[in-house]
Short mmCIF file of C-alpha atoms and ligand atoms in Angstrom, two decimals:
data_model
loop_
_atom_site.label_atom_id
_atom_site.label_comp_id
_atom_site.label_asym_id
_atom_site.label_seq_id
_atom_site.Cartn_x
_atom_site.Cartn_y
_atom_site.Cartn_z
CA UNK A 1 -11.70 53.84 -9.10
CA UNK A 2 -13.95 50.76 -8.69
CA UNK A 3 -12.60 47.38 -10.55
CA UNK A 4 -15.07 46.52 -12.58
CA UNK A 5 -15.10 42.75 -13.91
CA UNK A 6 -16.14 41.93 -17.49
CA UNK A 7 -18.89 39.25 -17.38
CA UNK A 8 -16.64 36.90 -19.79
CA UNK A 9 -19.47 36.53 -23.19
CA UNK A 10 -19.39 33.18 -25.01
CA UNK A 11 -19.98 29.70 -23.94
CA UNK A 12 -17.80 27.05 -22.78
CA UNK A 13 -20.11 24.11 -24.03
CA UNK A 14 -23.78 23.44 -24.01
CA UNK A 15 -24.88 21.63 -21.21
CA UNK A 16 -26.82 18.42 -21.89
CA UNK A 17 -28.39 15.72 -20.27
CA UNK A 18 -28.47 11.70 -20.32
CA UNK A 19 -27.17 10.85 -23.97
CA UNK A 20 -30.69 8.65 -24.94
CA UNK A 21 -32.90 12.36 -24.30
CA UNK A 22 -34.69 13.24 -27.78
CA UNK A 23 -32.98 16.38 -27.38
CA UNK A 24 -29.75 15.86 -27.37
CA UNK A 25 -30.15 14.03 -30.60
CA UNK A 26 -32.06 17.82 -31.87
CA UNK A 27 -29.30 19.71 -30.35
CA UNK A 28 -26.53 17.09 -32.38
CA UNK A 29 -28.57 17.88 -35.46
CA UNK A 30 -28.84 21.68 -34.46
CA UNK A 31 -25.20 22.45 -33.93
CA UNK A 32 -25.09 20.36 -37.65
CA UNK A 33 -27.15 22.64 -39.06
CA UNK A 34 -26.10 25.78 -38.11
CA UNK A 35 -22.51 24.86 -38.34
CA UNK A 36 -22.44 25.61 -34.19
CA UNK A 37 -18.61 25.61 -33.30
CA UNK A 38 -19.33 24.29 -29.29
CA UNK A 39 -19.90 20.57 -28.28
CA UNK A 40 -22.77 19.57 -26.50
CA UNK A 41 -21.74 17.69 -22.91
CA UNK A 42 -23.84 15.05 -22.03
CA UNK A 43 -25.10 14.93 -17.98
CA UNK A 44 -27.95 14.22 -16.15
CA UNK A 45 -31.39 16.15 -15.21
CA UNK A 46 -30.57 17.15 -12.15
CA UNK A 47 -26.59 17.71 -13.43
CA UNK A 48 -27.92 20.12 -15.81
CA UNK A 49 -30.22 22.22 -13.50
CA UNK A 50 -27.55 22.29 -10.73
CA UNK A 51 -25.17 24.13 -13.43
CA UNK A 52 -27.55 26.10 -14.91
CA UNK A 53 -27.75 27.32 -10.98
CA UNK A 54 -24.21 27.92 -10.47
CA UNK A 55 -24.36 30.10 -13.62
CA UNK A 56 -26.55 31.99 -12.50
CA UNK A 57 -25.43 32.52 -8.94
CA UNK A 58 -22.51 33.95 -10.46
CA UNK A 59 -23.73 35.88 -14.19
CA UNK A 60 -21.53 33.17 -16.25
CA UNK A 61 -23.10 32.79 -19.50
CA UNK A 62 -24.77 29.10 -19.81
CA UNK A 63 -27.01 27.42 -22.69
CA UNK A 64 -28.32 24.58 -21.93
CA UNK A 65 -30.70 21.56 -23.18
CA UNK A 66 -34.34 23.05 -22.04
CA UNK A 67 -37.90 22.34 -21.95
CA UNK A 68 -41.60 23.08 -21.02
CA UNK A 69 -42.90 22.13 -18.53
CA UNK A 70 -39.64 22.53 -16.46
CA UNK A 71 -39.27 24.02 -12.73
CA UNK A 72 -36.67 26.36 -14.05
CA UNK A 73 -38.54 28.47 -15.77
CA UNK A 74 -40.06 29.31 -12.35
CA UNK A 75 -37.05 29.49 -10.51
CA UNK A 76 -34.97 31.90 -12.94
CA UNK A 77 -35.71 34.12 -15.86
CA UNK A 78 -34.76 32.22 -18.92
CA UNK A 79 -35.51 32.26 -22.26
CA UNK A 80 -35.56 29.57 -25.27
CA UNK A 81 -33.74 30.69 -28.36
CA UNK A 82 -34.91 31.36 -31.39
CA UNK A 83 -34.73 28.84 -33.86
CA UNK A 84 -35.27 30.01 -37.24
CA UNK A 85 -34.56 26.71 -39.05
CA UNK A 86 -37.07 25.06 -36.85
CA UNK A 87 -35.04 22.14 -35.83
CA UNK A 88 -36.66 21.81 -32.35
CA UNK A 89 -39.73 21.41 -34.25
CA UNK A 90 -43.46 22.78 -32.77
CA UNK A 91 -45.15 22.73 -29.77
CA UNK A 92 -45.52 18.52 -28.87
CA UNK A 93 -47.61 16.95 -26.65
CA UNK A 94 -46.88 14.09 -24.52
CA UNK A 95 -48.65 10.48 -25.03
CA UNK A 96 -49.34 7.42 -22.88
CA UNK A 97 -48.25 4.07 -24.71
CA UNK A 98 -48.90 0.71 -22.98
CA UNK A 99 -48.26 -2.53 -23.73
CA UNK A 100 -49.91 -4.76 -26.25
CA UNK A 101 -52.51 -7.13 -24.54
CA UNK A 102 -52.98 -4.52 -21.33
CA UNK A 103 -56.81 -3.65 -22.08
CA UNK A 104 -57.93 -7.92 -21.80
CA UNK A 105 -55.18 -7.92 -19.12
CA UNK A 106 -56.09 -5.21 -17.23
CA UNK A 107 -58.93 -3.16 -18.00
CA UNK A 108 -58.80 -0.88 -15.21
CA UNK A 109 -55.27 0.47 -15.75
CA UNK A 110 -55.86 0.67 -19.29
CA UNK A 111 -58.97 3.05 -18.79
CA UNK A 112 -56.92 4.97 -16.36
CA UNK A 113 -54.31 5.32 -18.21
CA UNK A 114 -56.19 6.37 -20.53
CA UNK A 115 -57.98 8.87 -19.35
CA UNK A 116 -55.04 10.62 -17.60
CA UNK A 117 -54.63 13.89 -18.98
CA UNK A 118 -53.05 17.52 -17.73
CA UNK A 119 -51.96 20.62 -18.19
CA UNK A 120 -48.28 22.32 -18.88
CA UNK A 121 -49.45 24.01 -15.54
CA UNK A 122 -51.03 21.01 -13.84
CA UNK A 123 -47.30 19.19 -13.96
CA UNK A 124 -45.55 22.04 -13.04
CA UNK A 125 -47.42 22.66 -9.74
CA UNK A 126 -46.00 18.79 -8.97
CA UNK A 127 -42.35 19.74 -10.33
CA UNK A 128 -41.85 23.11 -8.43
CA UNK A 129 -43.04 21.18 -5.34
CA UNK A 130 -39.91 18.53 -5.43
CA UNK A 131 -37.45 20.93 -6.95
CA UNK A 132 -38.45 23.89 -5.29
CA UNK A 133 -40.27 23.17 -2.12
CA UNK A 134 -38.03 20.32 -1.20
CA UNK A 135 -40.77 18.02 -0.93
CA UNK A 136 -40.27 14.21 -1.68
CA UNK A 137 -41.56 12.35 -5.31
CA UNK A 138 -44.94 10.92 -4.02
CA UNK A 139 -45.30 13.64 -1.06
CA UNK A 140 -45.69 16.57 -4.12
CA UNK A 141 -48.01 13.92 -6.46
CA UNK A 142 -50.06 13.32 -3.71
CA UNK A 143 -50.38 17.05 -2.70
CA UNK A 144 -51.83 17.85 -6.27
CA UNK A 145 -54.35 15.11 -6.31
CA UNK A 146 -55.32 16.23 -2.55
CA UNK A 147 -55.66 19.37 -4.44
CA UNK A 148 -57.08 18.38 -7.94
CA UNK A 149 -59.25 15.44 -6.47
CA UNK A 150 -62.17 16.69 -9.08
CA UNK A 151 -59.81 16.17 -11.62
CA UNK A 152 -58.23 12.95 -10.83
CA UNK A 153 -61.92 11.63 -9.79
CA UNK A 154 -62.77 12.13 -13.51
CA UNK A 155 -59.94 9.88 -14.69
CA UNK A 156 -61.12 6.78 -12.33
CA UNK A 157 -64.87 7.41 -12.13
CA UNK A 158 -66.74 3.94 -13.57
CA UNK A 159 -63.33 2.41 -13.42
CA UNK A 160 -63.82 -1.40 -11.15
CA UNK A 161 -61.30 -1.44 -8.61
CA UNK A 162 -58.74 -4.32 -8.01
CA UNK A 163 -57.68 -6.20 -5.70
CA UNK A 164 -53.18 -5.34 -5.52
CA UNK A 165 -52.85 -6.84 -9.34
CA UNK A 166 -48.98 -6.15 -10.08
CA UNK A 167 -48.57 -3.16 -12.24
CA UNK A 168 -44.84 -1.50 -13.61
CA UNK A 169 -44.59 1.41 -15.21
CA UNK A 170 -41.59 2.72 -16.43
CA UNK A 171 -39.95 6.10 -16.63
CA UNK A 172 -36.71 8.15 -17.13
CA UNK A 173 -35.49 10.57 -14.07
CA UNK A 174 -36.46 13.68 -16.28
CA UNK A 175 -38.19 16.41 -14.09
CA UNK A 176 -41.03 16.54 -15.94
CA UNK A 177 -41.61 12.93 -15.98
CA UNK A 178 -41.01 12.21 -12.27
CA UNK A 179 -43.66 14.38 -11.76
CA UNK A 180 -45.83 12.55 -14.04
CA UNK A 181 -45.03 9.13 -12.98
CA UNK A 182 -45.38 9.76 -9.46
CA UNK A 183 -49.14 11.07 -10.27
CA UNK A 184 -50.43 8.54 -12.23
CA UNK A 185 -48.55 5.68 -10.36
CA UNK A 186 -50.17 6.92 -7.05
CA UNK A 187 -53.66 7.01 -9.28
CA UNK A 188 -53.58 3.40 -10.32
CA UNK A 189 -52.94 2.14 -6.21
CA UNK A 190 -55.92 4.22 -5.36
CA UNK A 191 -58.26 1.50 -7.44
CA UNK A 192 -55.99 -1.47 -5.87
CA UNK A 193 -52.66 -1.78 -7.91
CA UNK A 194 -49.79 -2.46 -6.46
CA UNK A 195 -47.44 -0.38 -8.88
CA UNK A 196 -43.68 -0.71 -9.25
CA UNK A 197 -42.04 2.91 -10.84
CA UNK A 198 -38.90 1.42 -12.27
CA UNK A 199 -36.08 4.14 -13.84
CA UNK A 200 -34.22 3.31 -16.94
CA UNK A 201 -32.59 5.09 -19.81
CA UNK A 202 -34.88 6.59 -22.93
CA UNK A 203 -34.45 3.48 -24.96
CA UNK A 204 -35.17 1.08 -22.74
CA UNK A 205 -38.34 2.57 -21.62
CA UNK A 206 -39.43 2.23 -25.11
CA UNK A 207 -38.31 -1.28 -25.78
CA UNK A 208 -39.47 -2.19 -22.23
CA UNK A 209 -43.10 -1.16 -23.47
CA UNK A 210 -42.98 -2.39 -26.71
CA UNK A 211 -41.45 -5.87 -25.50
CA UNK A 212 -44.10 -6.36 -22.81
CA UNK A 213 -41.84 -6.06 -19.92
CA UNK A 214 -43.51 -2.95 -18.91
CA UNK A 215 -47.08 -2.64 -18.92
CA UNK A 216 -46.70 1.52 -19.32
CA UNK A 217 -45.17 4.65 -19.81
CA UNK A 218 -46.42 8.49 -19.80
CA UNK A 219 -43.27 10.14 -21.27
CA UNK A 220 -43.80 9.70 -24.83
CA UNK A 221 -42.82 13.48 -26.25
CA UNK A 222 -44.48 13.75 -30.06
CA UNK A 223 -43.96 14.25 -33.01
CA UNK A 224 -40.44 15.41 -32.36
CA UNK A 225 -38.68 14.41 -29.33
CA UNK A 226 -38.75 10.92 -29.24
CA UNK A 227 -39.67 10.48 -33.33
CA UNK A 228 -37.08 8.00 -33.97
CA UNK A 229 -38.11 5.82 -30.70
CA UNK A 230 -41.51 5.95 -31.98
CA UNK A 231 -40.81 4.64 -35.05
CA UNK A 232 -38.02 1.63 -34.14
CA UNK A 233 -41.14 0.32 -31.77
CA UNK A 234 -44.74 1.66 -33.41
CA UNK A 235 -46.04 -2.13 -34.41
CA UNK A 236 -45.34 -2.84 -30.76
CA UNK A 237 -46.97 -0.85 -28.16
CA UNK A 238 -50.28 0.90 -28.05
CA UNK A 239 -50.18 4.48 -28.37
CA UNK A 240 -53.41 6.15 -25.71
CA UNK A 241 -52.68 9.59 -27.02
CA UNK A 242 -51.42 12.74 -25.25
CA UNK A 243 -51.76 12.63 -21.49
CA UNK A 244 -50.54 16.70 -21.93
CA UNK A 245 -50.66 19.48 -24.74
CA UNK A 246 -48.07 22.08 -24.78
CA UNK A 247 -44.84 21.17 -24.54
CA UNK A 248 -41.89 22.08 -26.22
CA UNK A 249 -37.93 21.83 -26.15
CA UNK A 250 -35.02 23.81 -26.90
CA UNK A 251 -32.01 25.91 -26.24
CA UNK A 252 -31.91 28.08 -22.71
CA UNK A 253 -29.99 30.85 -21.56
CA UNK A 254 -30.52 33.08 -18.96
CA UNK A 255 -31.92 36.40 -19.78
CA UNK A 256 -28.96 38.30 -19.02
CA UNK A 257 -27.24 36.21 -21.52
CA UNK A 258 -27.34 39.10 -24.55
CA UNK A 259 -28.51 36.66 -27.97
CA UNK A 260 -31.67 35.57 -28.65
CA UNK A 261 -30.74 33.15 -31.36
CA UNK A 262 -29.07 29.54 -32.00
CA UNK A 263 -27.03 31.22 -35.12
CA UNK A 264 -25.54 33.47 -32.50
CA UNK A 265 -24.24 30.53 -30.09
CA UNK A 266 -20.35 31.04 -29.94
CA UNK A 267 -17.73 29.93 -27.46
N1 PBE B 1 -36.95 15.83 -22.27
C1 PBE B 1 -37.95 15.74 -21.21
C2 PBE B 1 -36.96 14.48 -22.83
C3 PBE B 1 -38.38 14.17 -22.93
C4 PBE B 1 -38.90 14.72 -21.66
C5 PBE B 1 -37.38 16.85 -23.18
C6 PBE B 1 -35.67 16.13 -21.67
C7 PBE B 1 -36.12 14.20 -24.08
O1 PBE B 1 -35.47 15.10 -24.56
O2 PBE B 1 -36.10 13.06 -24.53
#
Protein backbone atom coordinates (compact mmCIF):
# COMPACT_ATOMS: atom_id res chain seq x y z
CA UNK A 1 0.00 0.00 0.00
CA UNK A 2 0.65 3.78 -0.09
CA UNK A 3 3.09 5.18 2.87
CA UNK A 4 1.29 7.48 4.41
CA UNK A 5 3.25 10.14 6.66
CA UNK A 6 1.80 11.37 9.97
CA UNK A 7 1.76 15.21 9.94
CA UNK A 8 3.94 15.23 13.35
CA UNK A 9 1.07 17.41 15.95
CA UNK A 10 2.66 19.68 18.56
CA UNK A 11 4.93 22.59 18.36
CA UNK A 12 8.52 22.95 18.51
CA UNK A 13 8.45 26.64 19.91
CA UNK A 14 6.45 29.70 19.20
CA UNK A 15 7.90 31.83 16.81
CA UNK A 16 8.45 35.45 17.85
CA UNK A 17 9.74 38.51 16.69
CA UNK A 18 12.30 41.42 17.79
CA UNK A 19 12.41 41.01 21.74
CA UNK A 20 11.15 45.03 22.39
CA UNK A 21 7.48 43.97 20.28
CA UNK A 22 4.47 44.54 22.86
CA UNK A 23 3.70 41.11 22.05
CA UNK A 24 6.20 39.20 22.95
CA UNK A 25 5.98 40.70 26.37
CA UNK A 26 1.77 39.33 26.07
CA UNK A 27 2.93 36.08 24.81
CA UNK A 28 5.76 35.94 28.07
CA UNK A 29 2.78 36.74 30.25
CA UNK A 30 0.48 34.27 28.23
CA UNK A 31 2.60 31.16 28.39
CA UNK A 32 2.70 32.48 32.45
CA UNK A 33 -0.66 32.29 32.66
CA UNK A 34 -1.67 29.35 31.19
CA UNK A 35 1.24 27.45 32.50
CA UNK A 36 2.29 26.98 28.44
CA UNK A 37 5.16 24.29 28.52
CA UNK A 38 6.98 25.83 24.96
CA UNK A 39 9.38 28.90 24.88
CA UNK A 40 8.76 31.67 22.80
CA UNK A 41 11.96 32.36 20.20
CA UNK A 42 12.59 35.73 19.59
CA UNK A 43 13.28 36.80 15.54
CA UNK A 44 12.49 39.37 13.35
CA UNK A 45 9.26 40.44 11.13
CA UNK A 46 10.26 39.22 8.20
CA UNK A 47 12.09 36.00 10.19
CA UNK A 48 8.77 35.17 11.46
CA UNK A 49 6.69 35.36 8.18
CA UNK A 50 9.43 33.49 6.22
CA UNK A 51 8.85 30.44 8.81
CA UNK A 52 5.44 30.69 9.09
CA UNK A 53 5.91 30.06 5.05
CA UNK A 54 8.08 27.15 5.25
CA UNK A 55 5.42 25.64 7.58
CA UNK A 56 3.12 25.87 5.51
CA UNK A 57 4.81 24.79 2.31
CA UNK A 58 5.28 21.69 4.03
CA UNK A 59 1.87 21.08 6.71
CA UNK A 60 4.37 21.41 9.88
CA UNK A 61 2.41 22.70 12.65
CA UNK A 62 3.59 26.49 13.53
CA UNK A 63 2.16 29.19 16.13
CA UNK A 64 3.42 32.14 15.87
CA UNK A 65 3.35 35.93 17.29
CA UNK A 66 0.35 37.47 14.96
CA UNK A 67 -1.53 40.49 14.22
CA UNK A 68 -4.15 42.60 12.27
CA UNK A 69 -3.51 44.24 9.90
CA UNK A 70 -0.86 41.72 8.63
CA UNK A 71 -0.25 40.49 4.84
CA UNK A 72 -0.51 36.96 6.06
CA UNK A 73 -3.75 36.74 6.65
CA UNK A 74 -4.09 37.30 2.87
CA UNK A 75 -1.54 35.09 1.83
CA UNK A 76 -2.59 31.86 3.94
CA UNK A 77 -5.58 30.74 5.89
CA UNK A 78 -4.79 31.35 9.49
CA UNK A 79 -6.52 31.76 12.41
CA UNK A 80 -5.87 33.63 15.93
CA UNK A 81 -6.50 31.48 18.96
CA UNK A 82 -8.80 31.76 21.32
CA UNK A 83 -7.91 33.36 24.35
CA UNK A 84 -10.25 32.83 27.06
CA UNK A 85 -8.27 34.63 29.81
CA UNK A 86 -8.08 37.62 27.60
CA UNK A 87 -4.45 38.28 27.91
CA UNK A 88 -4.07 39.74 24.37
CA UNK A 89 -6.54 42.14 25.52
CA UNK A 90 -9.40 43.84 22.88
CA UNK A 91 -9.42 45.14 19.69
CA UNK A 92 -6.60 48.40 19.89
CA UNK A 93 -6.17 51.04 17.74
CA UNK A 94 -3.06 52.61 16.69
CA UNK A 95 -2.07 56.40 17.72
CA UNK A 96 0.24 59.10 16.37
CA UNK A 97 2.50 60.67 19.23
CA UNK A 98 4.87 63.55 18.37
CA UNK A 99 7.14 65.37 20.08
CA UNK A 100 6.60 68.05 22.65
CA UNK A 101 7.02 71.62 21.06
CA UNK A 102 6.15 70.17 17.26
CA UNK A 103 2.76 72.23 16.82
CA UNK A 104 4.89 76.06 17.43
CA UNK A 105 7.70 74.18 15.58
CA UNK A 106 5.99 72.95 12.88
CA UNK A 107 2.48 73.49 12.37
CA UNK A 108 2.08 71.84 9.18
CA UNK A 109 3.36 68.38 10.17
CA UNK A 110 1.57 68.57 13.28
CA UNK A 111 -1.89 69.10 11.44
CA UNK A 112 -0.90 66.34 9.14
CA UNK A 113 -0.04 64.21 11.39
CA UNK A 114 -2.82 64.73 12.83
CA UNK A 115 -5.23 64.26 10.63
CA UNK A 116 -3.77 60.98 9.22
CA UNK A 117 -6.13 58.35 9.73
CA UNK A 118 -7.00 54.69 7.97
CA UNK A 119 -8.45 51.72 7.83
CA UNK A 120 -7.36 47.89 8.89
CA UNK A 121 -8.04 47.61 5.04
CA UNK A 122 -6.54 50.89 3.88
CA UNK A 123 -2.90 49.54 5.37
CA UNK A 124 -3.26 46.31 4.16
CA UNK A 125 -3.73 47.26 0.47
CA UNK A 126 0.02 49.03 1.13
CA UNK A 127 1.35 45.74 3.01
CA UNK A 128 0.16 43.06 0.45
CA UNK A 129 1.73 45.33 -2.20
CA UNK A 130 5.51 45.00 -0.66
CA UNK A 131 5.05 41.53 0.70
CA UNK A 132 3.04 40.18 -1.88
CA UNK A 133 3.43 42.05 -5.08
CA UNK A 134 7.12 42.51 -4.64
CA UNK A 135 6.88 46.08 -4.93
CA UNK A 136 9.44 48.41 -3.09
CA UNK A 137 8.50 50.55 0.49
CA UNK A 138 7.63 53.97 -1.13
CA UNK A 139 6.67 52.37 -4.71
CA UNK A 140 3.40 50.50 -2.74
CA UNK A 141 2.75 53.95 -0.39
CA UNK A 142 2.75 55.89 -3.29
CA UNK A 143 0.47 53.50 -5.30
CA UNK A 144 -2.30 53.87 -2.52
CA UNK A 145 -2.20 57.59 -2.35
CA UNK A 146 -2.24 57.57 -6.39
CA UNK A 147 -5.20 55.54 -5.55
CA UNK A 148 -6.75 57.16 -2.36
CA UNK A 149 -5.75 60.80 -3.45
CA UNK A 150 -9.45 61.92 -2.05
CA UNK A 151 -8.44 60.56 1.02
CA UNK A 152 -5.00 61.75 1.53
CA UNK A 153 -6.24 65.31 0.03
CA UNK A 154 -8.46 65.46 3.17
CA UNK A 155 -5.53 65.03 5.55
CA UNK A 156 -3.45 68.13 3.89
CA UNK A 157 -6.29 70.32 2.65
CA UNK A 158 -5.78 74.06 4.48
CA UNK A 159 -2.46 72.75 5.56
CA UNK A 160 0.52 75.85 4.34
CA UNK A 161 3.13 74.16 2.58
CA UNK A 162 6.93 74.41 3.40
CA UNK A 163 9.70 75.05 2.00
CA UNK A 164 12.21 71.27 2.67
CA UNK A 165 12.04 72.01 6.72
CA UNK A 166 13.90 68.77 8.14
CA UNK A 167 11.46 66.31 9.45
CA UNK A 168 12.38 62.48 11.17
CA UNK A 169 10.07 60.20 11.95
CA UNK A 170 10.78 57.12 13.44
CA UNK A 171 9.60 53.57 13.12
CA UNK A 172 10.25 49.82 13.81
CA UNK A 173 10.58 47.32 10.59
CA UNK A 174 7.11 45.74 11.59
CA UNK A 175 4.95 45.08 8.40
CA UNK A 176 2.31 46.94 9.42
CA UNK A 177 4.27 49.91 10.29
CA UNK A 178 6.47 50.09 7.16
CA UNK A 179 3.46 50.43 5.47
CA UNK A 180 2.39 53.21 7.57
CA UNK A 181 5.54 55.09 7.70
CA UNK A 182 6.15 54.98 4.15
CA UNK A 183 2.49 56.68 3.67
CA UNK A 184 2.58 59.33 5.86
CA UNK A 185 6.38 60.08 5.33
CA UNK A 186 5.66 60.43 1.52
CA UNK A 187 2.48 62.77 2.75
CA UNK A 188 4.52 65.24 4.71
CA UNK A 189 7.23 65.78 1.36
CA UNK A 190 4.19 66.43 -0.70
CA UNK A 191 3.67 69.96 1.42
CA UNK A 192 7.68 70.50 1.29
CA UNK A 193 9.37 68.33 4.07
CA UNK A 194 12.26 66.81 3.58
CA UNK A 195 11.60 63.62 5.84
CA UNK A 196 14.19 61.20 7.17
CA UNK A 197 12.36 57.44 8.07
CA UNK A 198 14.92 56.25 10.55
CA UNK A 199 14.46 52.30 11.96
CA UNK A 200 15.14 51.49 15.52
CA UNK A 201 14.04 49.02 18.11
CA UNK A 202 10.42 49.50 20.08
CA UNK A 203 12.01 51.35 22.91
CA UNK A 204 13.89 53.61 21.31
CA UNK A 205 11.20 54.81 19.10
CA UNK A 206 9.45 55.74 22.20
CA UNK A 207 12.24 57.42 24.03
CA UNK A 208 13.33 58.97 20.68
CA UNK A 209 9.80 60.77 20.70
CA UNK A 210 9.52 61.48 24.09
CA UNK A 211 13.24 62.89 24.25
CA UNK A 212 12.75 65.18 21.24
CA UNK A 213 15.10 63.44 19.00
CA UNK A 214 12.32 62.43 16.83
CA UNK A 215 9.73 64.74 15.91
CA UNK A 216 7.12 61.51 15.26
CA UNK A 217 5.93 58.20 15.24
CA UNK A 218 2.59 56.36 13.90
CA UNK A 219 3.10 52.93 15.58
CA UNK A 220 1.75 53.53 18.89
CA UNK A 221 -0.57 50.13 19.44
CA UNK A 222 -3.22 51.02 22.53
CA UNK A 223 -4.25 50.23 25.27
CA UNK A 224 -2.43 46.94 25.19
CA UNK A 225 0.49 46.47 23.05
CA UNK A 226 2.75 49.00 23.88
CA UNK A 227 0.97 49.87 27.60
CA UNK A 228 4.08 49.78 29.48
CA UNK A 229 5.99 52.13 26.77
CA UNK A 230 3.17 54.41 27.11
CA UNK A 231 3.39 54.76 30.51
CA UNK A 232 7.55 54.95 31.12
CA UNK A 233 7.17 58.14 28.52
CA UNK A 234 3.31 59.69 28.83
CA UNK A 235 4.55 63.27 30.47
CA UNK A 236 6.79 63.37 27.43
CA UNK A 237 5.33 63.17 24.08
CA UNK A 238 2.02 64.26 22.72
CA UNK A 239 -0.37 61.65 22.08
CA UNK A 240 -2.67 62.81 18.38
CA UNK A 241 -4.89 59.82 18.86
CA UNK A 242 -5.48 56.74 16.66
CA UNK A 243 -4.29 57.16 13.10
CA UNK A 244 -6.28 53.40 12.71
CA UNK A 245 -9.18 51.44 14.56
CA UNK A 246 -9.16 47.78 14.52
CA UNK A 247 -6.33 46.14 15.31
CA UNK A 248 -5.55 43.38 17.33
CA UNK A 249 -2.72 40.77 18.27
CA UNK A 250 -2.34 37.29 19.13
CA UNK A 251 -1.46 33.70 18.67
CA UNK A 252 -1.55 32.18 14.82
CA UNK A 253 -1.66 28.89 13.45
CA UNK A 254 -2.54 27.74 10.30
CA UNK A 255 -5.94 26.36 9.85
CA UNK A 256 -4.93 22.95 9.33
CA UNK A 257 -3.31 23.15 12.63
CA UNK A 258 -6.35 21.10 14.66
CA UNK A 259 -6.76 23.57 18.23
CA UNK A 260 -8.40 26.56 18.41
CA UNK A 261 -7.17 27.55 21.81
CA UNK A 262 -3.93 28.92 23.77
CA UNK A 263 -4.77 26.21 26.72
CA UNK A 264 -4.31 23.63 24.02
CA UNK A 265 -0.66 24.85 22.87
CA UNK A 266 1.66 21.76 23.51
CA UNK A 267 5.02 20.75 22.12
N1 LIG B 1 3.24 44.42 16.49
C1 LIG B 1 3.01 45.22 15.29
C2 LIG B 1 3.91 45.37 17.37
C3 LIG B 1 3.14 46.59 17.21
C4 LIG B 1 2.88 46.60 15.75
C5 LIG B 1 1.96 43.98 16.96
C6 LIG B 1 4.11 43.32 16.15
C7 LIG B 1 4.21 44.95 18.81
O1 LIG B 1 3.89 43.84 19.18
O2 LIG B 1 4.81 45.73 19.54
Amino acid sequence: GEAVQETEKGFEHITGIDAGAGIMQATEQAIEEYGLDIELVPSSSAAMTAALGAAIENEEWIVVTGWTPHWKFAAYDLKYLDDPKGVYGEEESIHTLVRQGLEEEHPSAYQVLDNFYWTPDDMNQVMVDIAQNDMGEFEAAQKWINNNRDIVDRWIEGVEPVDGEQLELVYVTWDSEIASSHVIALVLEEIGYEVELTPVEAGVMFAGVASGEADAMVAAWLPGTHAAYYEDYRDDFVDLGPNLDGAKIGLVVPTYVDIDSIEEIRQ
